CSV table of C-alpha atoms in Angstrom, one decimal:
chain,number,residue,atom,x,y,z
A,337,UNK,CA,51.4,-64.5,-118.7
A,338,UNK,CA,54.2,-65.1,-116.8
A,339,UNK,CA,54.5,-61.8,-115.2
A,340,UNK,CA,51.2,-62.8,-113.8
A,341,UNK,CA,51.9,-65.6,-112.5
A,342,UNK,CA,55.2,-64.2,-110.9
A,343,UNK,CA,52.8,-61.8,-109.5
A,344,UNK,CA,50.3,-64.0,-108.2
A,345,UNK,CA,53.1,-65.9,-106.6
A,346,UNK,CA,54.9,-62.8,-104.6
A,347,UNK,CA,51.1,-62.2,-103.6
A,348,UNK,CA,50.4,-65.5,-102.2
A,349,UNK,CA,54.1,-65.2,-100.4
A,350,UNK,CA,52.9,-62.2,-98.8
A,351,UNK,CA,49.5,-63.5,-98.1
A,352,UNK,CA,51.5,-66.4,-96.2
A,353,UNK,CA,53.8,-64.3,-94.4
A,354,UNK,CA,51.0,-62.0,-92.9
A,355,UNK,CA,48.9,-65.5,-92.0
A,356,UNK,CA,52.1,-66.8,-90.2
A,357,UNK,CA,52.7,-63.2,-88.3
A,358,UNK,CA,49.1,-63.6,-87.3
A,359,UNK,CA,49.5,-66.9,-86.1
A,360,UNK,CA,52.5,-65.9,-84.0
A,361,UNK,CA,51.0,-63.2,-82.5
A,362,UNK,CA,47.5,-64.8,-81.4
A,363,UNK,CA,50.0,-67.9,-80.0
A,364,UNK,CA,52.1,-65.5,-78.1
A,365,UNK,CA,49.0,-63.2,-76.6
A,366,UNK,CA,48.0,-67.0,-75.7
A,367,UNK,CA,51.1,-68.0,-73.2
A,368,UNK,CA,50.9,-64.4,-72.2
A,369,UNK,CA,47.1,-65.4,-71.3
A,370,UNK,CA,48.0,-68.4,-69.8
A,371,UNK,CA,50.9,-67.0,-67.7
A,372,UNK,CA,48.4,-63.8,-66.2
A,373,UNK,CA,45.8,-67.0,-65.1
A,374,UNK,CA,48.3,-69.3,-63.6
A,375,UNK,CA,49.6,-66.2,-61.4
A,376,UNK,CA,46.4,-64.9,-60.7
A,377,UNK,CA,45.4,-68.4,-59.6
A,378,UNK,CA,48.6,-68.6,-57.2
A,379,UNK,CA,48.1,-64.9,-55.7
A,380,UNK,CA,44.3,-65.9,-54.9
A,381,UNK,CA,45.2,-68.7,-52.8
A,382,UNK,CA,46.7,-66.2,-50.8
A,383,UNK,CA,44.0,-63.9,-50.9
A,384,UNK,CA,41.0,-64.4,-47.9
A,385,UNK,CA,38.5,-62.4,-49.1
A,386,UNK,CA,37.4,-61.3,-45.3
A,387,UNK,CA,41.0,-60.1,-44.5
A,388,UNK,CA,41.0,-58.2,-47.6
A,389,UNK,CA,37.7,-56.7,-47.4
A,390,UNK,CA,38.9,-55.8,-43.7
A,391,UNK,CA,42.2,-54.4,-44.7
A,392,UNK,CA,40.1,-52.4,-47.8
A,393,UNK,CA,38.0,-50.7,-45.2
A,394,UNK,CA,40.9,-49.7,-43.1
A,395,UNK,CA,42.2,-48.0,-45.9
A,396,UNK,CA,39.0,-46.4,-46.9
A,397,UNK,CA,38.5,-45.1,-43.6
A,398,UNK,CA,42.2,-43.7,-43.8
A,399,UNK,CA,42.8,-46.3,-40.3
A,400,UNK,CA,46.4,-47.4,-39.5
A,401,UNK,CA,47.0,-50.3,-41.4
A,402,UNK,CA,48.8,-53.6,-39.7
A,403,UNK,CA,51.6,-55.2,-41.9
A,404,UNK,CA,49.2,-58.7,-42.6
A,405,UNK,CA,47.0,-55.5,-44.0
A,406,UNK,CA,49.7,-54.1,-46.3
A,407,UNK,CA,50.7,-57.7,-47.2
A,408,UNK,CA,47.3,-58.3,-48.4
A,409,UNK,CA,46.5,-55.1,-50.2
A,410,UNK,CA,50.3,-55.5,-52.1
A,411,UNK,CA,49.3,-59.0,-53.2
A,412,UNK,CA,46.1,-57.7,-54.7
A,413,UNK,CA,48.0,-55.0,-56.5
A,414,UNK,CA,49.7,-58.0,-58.1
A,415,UNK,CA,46.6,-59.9,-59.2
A,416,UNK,CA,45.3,-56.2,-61.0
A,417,UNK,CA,49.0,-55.1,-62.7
A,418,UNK,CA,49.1,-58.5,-63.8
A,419,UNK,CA,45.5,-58.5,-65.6
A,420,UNK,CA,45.8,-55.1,-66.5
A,421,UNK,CA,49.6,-55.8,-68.1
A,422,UNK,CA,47.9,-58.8,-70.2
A,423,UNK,CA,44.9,-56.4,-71.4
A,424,UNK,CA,47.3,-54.0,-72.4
A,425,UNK,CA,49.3,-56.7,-74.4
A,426,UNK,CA,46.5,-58.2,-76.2
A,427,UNK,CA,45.2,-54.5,-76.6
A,428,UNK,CA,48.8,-54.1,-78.5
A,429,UNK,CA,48.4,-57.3,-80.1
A,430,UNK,CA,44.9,-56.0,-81.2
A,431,UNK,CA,43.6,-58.9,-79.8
A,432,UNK,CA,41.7,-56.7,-77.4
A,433,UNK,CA,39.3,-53.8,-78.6
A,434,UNK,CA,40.3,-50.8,-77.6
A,435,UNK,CA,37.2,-49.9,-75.3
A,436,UNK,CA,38.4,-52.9,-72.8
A,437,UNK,CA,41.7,-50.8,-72.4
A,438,UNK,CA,40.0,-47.8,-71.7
A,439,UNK,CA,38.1,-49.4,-69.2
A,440,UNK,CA,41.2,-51.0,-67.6
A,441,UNK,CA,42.6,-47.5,-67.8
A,442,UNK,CA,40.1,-46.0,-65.6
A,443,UNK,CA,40.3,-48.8,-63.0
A,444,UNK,CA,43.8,-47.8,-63.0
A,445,UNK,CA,43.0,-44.2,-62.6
A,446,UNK,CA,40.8,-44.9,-59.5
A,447,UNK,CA,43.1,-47.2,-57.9
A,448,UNK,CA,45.5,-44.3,-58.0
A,449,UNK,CA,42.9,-41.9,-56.6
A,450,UNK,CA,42.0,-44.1,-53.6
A,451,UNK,CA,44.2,-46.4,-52.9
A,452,UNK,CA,47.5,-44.7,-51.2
A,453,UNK,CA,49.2,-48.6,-51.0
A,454,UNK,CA,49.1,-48.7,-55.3
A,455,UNK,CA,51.5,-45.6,-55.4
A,456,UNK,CA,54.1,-47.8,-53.1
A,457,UNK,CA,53.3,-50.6,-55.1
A,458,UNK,CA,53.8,-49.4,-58.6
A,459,UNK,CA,57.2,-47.0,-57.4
A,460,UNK,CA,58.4,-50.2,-56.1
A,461,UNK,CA,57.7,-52.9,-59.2
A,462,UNK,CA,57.1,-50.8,-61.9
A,463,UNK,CA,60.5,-51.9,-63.7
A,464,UNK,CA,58.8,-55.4,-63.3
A,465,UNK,CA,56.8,-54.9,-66.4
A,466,UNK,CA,56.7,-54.3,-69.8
A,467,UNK,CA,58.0,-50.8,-70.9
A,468,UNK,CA,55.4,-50.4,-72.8
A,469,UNK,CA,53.0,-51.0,-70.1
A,470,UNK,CA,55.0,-49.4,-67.5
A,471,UNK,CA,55.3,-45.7,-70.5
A,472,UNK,CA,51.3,-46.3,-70.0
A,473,UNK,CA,50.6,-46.7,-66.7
A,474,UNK,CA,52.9,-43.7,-65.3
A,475,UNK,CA,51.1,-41.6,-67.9
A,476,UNK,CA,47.7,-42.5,-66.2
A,477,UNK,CA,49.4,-41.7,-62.8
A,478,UNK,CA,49.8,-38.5,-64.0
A,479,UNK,CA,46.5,-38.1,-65.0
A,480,UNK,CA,45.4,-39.3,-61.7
A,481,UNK,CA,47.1,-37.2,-59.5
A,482,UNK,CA,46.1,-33.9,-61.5
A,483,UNK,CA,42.9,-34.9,-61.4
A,484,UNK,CA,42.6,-35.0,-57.6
């Protein structure tokens, strides 16, 4: 009887300890929520959506781009590697179902394929993210460019 009840006690222990890991992930994938919105909130301000859309069609039209252009485009690769970094993490966390970072993967892949300022953007700030993310994203920009 008392082998049981040592038993039932290690099992509640371990019951706790996997509650409390749970807890401390979903809290962390939180502020990691919280810190993607607030920066996404500050790049937008920056953002005007008809410059953008401007500076977009230069690009898609393969037009000479001015600096306010580049600036622009840069800025919006911000806003994306910052969602797609917090998809990623709550994908890790497995707060995320896997078919939202596949999705996110694929946006990734395009933006590679058609959007020459990314390639600047992630050679330049790539060691400004998660390894993890970073391992991830160069394998997609492999992908990409064998795909073209």
């Amino acid at each position: 009887l008392q082998t049981l009840a040592a038993v039932g006690v290690i099992l509640s222990l371990i019951f706790v300890g996997l509650e409390l890991r749970q807890t401390r992930q979903v809290a962390t994938a939180d502020v990691y929520q919280q810190r993607t919105a607030l920066q996404i909130e500050a790049w937008s301000a920056a953002l005007y959506s008809e410059q953008l859309q401007m500076a977009e069609q230069k690009l898609s039209e393969g037009a000479v781009l001015s600096e306010q252009d580049t600036n622009l485009l840069w800025v919006q690769m911000i806003l994306k590697f910052s969602y797609w970094e917090n998809v990623h993490f709550q994908y890790q966390t497995g707060l995320m179902p896997a078919e939202q970072w596949s999705a996110s993967r694929r946006s990734i892949e395009n933006m590679f394929r058609n959007n020459p300022v990314s390639l600047d953007y992630w050679a330049v700030e790539r060691k400004q993210v998660r390894q993890s993310f970073a391992e991830e994203v160069d394998m997609i920009l492999e992908e990409s460019v064998s795909l073209k």
